mmCIF file of C-alpha atoms in Angstrom:
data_model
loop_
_atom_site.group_PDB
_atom_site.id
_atom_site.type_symbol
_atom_site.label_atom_id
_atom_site.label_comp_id
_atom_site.label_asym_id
_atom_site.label_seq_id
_atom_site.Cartn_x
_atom_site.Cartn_y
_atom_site.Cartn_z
ATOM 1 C CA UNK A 1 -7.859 20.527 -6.534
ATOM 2 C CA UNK A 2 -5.452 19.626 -4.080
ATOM 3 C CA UNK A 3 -4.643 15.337 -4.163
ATOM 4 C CA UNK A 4 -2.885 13.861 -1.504
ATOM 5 C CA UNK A 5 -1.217 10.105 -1.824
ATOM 6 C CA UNK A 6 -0.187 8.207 0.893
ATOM 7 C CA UNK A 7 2.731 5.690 -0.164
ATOM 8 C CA UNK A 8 5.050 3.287 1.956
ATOM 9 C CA UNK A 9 8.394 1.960 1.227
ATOM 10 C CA UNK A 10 8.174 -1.862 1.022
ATOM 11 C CA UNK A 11 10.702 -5.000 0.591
ATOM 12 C CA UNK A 12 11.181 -5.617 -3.715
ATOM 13 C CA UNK A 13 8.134 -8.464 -3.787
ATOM 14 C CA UNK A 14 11.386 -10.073 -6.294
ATOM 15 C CA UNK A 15 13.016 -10.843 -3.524
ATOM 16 C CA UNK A 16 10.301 -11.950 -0.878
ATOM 17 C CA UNK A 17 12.796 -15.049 -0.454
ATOM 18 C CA UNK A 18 15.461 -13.367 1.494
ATOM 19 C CA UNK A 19 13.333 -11.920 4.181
ATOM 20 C CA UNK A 20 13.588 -13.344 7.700
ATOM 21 C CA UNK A 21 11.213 -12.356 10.780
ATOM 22 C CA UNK A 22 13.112 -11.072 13.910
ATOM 23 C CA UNK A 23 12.399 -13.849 16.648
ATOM 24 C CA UNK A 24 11.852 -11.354 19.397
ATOM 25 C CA UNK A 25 10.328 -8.320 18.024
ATOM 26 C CA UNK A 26 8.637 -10.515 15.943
ATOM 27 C CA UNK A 27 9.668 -8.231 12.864
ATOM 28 C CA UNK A 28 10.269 -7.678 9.246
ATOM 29 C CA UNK A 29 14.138 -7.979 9.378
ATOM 30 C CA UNK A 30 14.665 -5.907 5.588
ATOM 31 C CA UNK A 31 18.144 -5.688 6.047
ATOM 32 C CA UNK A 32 19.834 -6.989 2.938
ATOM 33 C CA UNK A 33 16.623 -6.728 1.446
ATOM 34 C CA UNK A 34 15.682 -4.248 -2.042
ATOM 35 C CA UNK A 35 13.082 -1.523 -0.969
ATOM 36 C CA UNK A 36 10.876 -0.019 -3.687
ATOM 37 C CA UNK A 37 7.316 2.029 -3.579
ATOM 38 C CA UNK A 38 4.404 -0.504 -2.601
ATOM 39 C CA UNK A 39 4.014 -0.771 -6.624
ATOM 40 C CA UNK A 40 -0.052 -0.424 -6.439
ATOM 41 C CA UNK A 41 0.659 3.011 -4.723
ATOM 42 C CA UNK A 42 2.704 3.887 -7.994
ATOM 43 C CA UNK A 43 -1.455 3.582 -9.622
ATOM 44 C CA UNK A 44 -2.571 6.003 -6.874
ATOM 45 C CA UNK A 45 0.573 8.609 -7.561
ATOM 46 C CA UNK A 46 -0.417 8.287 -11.564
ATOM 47 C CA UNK A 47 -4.546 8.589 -10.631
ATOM 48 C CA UNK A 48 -3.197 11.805 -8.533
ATOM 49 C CA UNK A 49 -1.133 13.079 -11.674
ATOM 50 C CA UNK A 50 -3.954 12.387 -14.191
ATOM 51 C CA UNK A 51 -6.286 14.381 -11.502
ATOM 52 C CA UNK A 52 -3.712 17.367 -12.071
ATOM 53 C CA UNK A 53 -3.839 17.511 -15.315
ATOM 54 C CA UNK A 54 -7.747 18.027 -15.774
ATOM 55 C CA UNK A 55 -7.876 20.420 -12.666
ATOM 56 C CA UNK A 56 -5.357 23.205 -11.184
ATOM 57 C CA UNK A 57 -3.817 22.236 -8.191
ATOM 58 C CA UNK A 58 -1.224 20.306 -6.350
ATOM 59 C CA UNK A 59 0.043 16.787 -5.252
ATOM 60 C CA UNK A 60 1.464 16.059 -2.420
ATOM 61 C CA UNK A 61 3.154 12.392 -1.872
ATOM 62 C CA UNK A 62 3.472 11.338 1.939
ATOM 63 C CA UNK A 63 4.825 8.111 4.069
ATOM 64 C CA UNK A 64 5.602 6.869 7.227
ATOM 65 C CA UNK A 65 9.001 5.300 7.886
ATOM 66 C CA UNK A 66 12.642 5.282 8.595
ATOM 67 C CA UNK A 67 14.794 7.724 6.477
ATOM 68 C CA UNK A 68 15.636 5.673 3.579
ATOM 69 C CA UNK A 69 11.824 6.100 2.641
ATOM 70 C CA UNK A 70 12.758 9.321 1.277
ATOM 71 C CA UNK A 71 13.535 7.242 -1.946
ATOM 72 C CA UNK A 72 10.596 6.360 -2.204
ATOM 73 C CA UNK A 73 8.922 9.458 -2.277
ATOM 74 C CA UNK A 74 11.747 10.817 -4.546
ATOM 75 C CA UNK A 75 10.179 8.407 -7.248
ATOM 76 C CA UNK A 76 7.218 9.678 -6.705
ATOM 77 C CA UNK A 77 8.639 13.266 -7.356
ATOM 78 C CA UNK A 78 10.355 12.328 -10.177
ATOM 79 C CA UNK A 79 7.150 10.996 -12.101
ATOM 80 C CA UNK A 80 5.417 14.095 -11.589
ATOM 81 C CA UNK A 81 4.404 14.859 -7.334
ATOM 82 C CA UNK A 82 5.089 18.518 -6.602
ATOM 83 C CA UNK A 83 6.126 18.056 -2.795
ATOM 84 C CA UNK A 84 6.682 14.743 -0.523
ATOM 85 C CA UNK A 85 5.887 14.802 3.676
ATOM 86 C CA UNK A 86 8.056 12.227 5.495
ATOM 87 C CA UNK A 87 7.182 11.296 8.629
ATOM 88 C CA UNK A 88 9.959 9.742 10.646
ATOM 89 C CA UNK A 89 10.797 8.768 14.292
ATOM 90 C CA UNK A 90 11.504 6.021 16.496
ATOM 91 C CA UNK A 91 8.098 6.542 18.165
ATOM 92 C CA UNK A 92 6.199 5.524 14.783
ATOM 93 C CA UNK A 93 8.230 2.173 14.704
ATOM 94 C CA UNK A 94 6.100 -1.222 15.174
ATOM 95 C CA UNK A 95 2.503 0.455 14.267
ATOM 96 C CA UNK A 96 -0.074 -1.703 13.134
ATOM 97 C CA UNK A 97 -2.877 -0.448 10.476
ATOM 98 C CA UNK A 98 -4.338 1.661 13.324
ATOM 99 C CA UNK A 99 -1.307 3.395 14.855
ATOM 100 C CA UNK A 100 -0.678 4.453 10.980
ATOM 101 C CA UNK A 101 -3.637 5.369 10.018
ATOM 102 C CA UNK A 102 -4.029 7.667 13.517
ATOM 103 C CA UNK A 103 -0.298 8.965 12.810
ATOM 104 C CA UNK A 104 -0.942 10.132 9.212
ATOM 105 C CA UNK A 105 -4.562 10.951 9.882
ATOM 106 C CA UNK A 106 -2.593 13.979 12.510
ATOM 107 C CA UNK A 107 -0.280 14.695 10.130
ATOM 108 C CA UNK A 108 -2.637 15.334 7.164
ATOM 109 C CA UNK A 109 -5.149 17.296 9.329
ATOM 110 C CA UNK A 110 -1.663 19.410 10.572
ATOM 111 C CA UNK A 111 0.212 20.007 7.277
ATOM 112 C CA UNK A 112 -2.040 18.726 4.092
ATOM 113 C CA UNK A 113 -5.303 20.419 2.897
ATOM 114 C CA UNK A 114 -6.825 18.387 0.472
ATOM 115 C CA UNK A 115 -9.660 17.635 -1.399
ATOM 116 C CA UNK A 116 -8.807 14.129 -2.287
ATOM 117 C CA UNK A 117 -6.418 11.126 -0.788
ATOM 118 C CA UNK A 118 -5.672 8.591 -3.211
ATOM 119 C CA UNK A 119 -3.915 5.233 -1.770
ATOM 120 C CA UNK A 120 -2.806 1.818 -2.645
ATOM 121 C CA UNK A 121 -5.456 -0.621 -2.261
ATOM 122 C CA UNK A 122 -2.981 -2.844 0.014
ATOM 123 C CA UNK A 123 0.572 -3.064 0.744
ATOM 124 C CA UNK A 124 2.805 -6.374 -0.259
ATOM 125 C CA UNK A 125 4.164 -6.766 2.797
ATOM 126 C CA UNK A 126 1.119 -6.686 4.814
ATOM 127 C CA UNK A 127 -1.799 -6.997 2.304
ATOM 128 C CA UNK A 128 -4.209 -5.733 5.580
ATOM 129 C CA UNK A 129 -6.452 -3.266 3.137
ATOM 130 C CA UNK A 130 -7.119 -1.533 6.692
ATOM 131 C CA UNK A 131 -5.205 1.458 6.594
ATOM 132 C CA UNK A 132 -6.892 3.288 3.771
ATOM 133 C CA UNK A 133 -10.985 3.074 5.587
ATOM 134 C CA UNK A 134 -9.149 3.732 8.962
ATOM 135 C CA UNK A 135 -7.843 6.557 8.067
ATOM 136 C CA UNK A 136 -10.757 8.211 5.857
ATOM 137 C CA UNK A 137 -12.603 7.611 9.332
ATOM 138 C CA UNK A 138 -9.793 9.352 11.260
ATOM 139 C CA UNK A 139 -10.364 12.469 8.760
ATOM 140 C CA UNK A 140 -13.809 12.258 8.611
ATOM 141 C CA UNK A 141 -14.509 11.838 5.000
ATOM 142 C CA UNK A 142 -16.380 9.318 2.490
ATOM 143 C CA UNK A 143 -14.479 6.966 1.093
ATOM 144 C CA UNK A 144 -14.263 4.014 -1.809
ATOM 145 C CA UNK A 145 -11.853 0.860 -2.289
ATOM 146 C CA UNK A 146 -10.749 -1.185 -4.605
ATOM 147 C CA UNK A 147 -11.299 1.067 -6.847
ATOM 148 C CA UNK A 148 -10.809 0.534 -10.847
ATOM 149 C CA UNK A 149 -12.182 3.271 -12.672
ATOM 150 C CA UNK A 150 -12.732 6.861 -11.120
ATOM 151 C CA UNK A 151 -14.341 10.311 -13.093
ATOM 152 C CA UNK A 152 -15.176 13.565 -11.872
ATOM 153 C CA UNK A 153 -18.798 14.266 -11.877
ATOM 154 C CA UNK A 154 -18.034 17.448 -11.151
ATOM 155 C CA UNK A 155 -16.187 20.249 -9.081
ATOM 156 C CA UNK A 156 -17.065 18.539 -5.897
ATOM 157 C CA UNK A 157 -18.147 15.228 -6.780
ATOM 158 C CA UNK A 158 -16.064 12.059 -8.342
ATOM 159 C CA UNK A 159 -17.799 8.922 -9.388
ATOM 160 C CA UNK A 160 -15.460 5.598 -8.358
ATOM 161 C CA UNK A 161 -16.124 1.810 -9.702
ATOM 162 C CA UNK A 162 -14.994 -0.523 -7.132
ATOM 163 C CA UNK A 163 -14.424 -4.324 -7.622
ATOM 164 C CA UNK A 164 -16.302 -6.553 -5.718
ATOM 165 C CA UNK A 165 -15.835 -10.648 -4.900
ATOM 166 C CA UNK A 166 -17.967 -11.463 -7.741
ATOM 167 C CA UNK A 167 -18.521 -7.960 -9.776
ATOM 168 C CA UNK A 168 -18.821 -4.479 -9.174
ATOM 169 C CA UNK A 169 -20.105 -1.416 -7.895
ATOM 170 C CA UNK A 170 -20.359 2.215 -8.359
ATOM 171 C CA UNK A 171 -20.523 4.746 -6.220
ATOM 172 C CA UNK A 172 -20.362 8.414 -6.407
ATOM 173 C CA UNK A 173 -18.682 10.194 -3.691
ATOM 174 C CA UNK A 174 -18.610 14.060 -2.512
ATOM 175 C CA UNK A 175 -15.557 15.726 -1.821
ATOM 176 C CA UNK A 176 -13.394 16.365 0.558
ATOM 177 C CA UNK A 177 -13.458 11.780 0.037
ATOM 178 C CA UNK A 178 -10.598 8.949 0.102
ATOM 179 C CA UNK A 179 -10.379 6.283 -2.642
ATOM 180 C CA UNK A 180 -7.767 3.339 -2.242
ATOM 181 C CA UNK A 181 -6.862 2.149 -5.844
ATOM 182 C CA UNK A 182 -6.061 -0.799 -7.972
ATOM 183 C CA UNK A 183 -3.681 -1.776 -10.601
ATOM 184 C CA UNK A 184 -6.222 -2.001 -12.895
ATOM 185 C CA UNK A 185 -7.273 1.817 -12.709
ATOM 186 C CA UNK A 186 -3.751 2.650 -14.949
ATOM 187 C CA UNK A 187 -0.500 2.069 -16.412
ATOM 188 C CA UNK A 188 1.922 4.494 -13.868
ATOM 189 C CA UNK A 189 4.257 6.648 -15.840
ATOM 190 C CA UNK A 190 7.909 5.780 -16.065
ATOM 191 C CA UNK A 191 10.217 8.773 -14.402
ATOM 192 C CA UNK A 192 12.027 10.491 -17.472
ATOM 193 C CA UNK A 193 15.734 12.235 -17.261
ATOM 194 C CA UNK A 194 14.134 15.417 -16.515
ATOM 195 C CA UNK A 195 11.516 14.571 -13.892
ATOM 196 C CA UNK A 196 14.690 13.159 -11.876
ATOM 197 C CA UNK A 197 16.526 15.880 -12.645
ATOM 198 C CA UNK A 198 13.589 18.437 -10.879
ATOM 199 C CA UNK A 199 13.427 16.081 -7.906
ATOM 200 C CA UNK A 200 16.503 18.287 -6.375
ATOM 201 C CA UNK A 201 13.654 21.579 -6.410
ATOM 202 C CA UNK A 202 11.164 19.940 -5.107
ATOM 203 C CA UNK A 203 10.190 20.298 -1.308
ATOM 204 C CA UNK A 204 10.044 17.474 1.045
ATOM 205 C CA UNK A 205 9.635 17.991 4.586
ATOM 206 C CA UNK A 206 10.693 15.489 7.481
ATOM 207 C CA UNK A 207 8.012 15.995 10.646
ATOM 208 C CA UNK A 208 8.625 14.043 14.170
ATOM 209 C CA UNK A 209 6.181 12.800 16.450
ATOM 210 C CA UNK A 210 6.218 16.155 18.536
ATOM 211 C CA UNK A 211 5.487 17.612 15.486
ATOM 212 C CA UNK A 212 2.364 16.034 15.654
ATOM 213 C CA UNK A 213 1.062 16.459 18.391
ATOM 214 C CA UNK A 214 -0.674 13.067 19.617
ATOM 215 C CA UNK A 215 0.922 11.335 22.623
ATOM 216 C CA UNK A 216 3.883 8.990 22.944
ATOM 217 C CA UNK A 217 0.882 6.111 23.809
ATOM 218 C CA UNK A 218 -1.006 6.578 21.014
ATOM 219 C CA UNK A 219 2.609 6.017 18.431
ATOM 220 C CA UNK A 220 4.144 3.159 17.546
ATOM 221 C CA UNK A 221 3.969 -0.061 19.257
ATOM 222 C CA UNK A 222 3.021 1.381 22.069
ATOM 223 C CA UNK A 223 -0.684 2.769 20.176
ATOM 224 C CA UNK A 224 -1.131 -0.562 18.686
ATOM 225 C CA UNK A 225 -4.102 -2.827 19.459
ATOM 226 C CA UNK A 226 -2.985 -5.373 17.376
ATOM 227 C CA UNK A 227 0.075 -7.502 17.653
ATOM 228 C CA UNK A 228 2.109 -10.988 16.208
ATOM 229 C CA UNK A 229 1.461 -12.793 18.801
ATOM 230 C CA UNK A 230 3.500 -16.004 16.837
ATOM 231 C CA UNK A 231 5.505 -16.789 14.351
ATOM 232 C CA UNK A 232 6.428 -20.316 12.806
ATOM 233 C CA UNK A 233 7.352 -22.384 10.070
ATOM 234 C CA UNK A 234 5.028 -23.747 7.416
ATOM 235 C CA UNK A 235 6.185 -27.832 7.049
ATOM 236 C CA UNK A 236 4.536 -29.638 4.228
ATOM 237 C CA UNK A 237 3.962 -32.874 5.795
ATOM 238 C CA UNK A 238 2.320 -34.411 2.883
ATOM 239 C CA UNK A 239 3.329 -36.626 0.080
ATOM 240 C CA UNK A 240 2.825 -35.227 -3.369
ATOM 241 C CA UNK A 241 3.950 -36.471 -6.988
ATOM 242 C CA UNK A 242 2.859 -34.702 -10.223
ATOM 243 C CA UNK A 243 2.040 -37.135 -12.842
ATOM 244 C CA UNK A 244 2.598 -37.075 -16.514
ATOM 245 C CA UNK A 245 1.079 -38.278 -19.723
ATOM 246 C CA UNK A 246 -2.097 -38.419 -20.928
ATOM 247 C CA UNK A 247 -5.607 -37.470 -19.401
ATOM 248 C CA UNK A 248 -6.509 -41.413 -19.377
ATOM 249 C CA UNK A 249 -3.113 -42.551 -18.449
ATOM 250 C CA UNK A 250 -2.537 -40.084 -15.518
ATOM 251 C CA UNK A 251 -6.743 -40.609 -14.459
ATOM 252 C CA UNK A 252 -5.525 -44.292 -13.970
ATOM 253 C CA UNK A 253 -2.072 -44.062 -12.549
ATOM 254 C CA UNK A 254 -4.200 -41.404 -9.932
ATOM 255 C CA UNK A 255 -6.409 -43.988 -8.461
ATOM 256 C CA UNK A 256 -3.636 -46.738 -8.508
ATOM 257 C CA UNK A 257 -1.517 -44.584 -6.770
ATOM 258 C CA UNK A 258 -4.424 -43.242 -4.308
ATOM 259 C CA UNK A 259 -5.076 -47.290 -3.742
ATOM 260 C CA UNK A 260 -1.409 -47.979 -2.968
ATOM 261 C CA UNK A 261 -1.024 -45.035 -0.746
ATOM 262 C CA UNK A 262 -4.342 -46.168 1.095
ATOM 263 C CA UNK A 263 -6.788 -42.959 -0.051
ATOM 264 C CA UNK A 264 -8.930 -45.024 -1.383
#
């Protein structure tokens, strides 16, 4: 069984602080900024590994983004992948959800048989949950997210649970299918000494947009529908004091304060 997982390079959420939007382009500026794997996509890489291990076949890691993102798949080599895609061009920059889920929905269809795609239920950075059902609908296949707990049925059939608002549900899916993950599905593996050290014999191919074959419109920017059409500061324009003491003291000193201030 051949498991794809679809990754992306995003700013350490430890350092959410330091990042500043681009007036203009209206941009992540991540200069500065630590970049790690989207850490719920480290689940899908270990869901992809356990996969592996109860049936023969391969795992393939793949992202979209500038070069550095190769570190990013290189972790994901090191715990266990056998081979990482890149894709990587000035063309891809600025996609939205749609624009990335067309772009790796070519790339899969051009270089990655599969029987299953495993991916982060959302990014930190963006936290759209879009990309994942986009691009199952770009490849044509089933698919399941949120998903906690996933089991094989059987050769060609996986049964997912998926969280809901207020519980869950389960759903059994046929494959060729695409499940987006959450943390609680696993605990991911921690690289060891000789999982880095095998990252150097592993294959990772770089592929450009005319690689892919799709039109310079339909890339980037340029093949979004969606853009940030603002951005501005949050002010807190309200007066707030936290109270102390106990539950009778503070319930009292809450409506004198509330009576002073005029809320009441």
């Amino acid at each position: 069984m051949d498991t794809l997982v679809c990754i992306k390079q995003v700013p350490h959420p430890d350092h959410f602080g330091q990042i500043t939007l681009d007036p203009v382009t209206k941009a992540i500026r991540r200069d500065g900024v630590p970049l790690v794997m989207n850490p719920v996509d480290r689940n899908a890489v270990e869901a992809a590994l356990q996969v592996r291990e109860r049936f023969p076949g391969k795992v393939t890691v793949l992202t979209m983004g500038p070069l550095q993102s190769r570190e990013a798949l290189e972790e994901a080599l090191a715990m266990g992948a056998d081979e990482g895609i890149l894709l990587c061009d000035r063309a891809f920059a600025g996609a939205d959800a749609y624009a990335t889920a067309l772009t790796v929905a070519a790339a899969i269809k051009k270089f990655c048989p599969f029987n299953l795609v495993l991916c982060g239920s959302e990014t930190v950075d963006s936290g759209t949950r879009m990309v994942g059902p986009m691009l199952a609908e770009f490849l044509d296949v089933p698919y399941a997210t949120n998903v906690r707990a996933m089991e094989f049925t059987g050769d060609a059939t996986c049964l997912v649970e998926a969280n809901l608002d207020n519980g869950c549900m389960k759903v059994e899916l046929r494959l060729p299918a695409l499940i987006t993950v959450n943390k609680a599905i696993n605990e991911p593996r921690i690289p060891d000494v000789m999982g880095i050290i095998q990252v150097a014999g592993k294959k990772l191919s770089t592929y450009r947009a005319e690689d892919l074959g799709l039109p310079a419109e339909k890339l980037g920017l340029a093949g979004s529908p969606t853009r940030v059409a603002g951005v501005w500061e949050f002010k807190k324009d309200r007066r707030s004091e936290v109270l102390q003491g106990s539950p009778k003291h503070v319930s009292s000193d809450a409506v004198a304060r509330l009576r002073e201030w005029g809320g009441l």
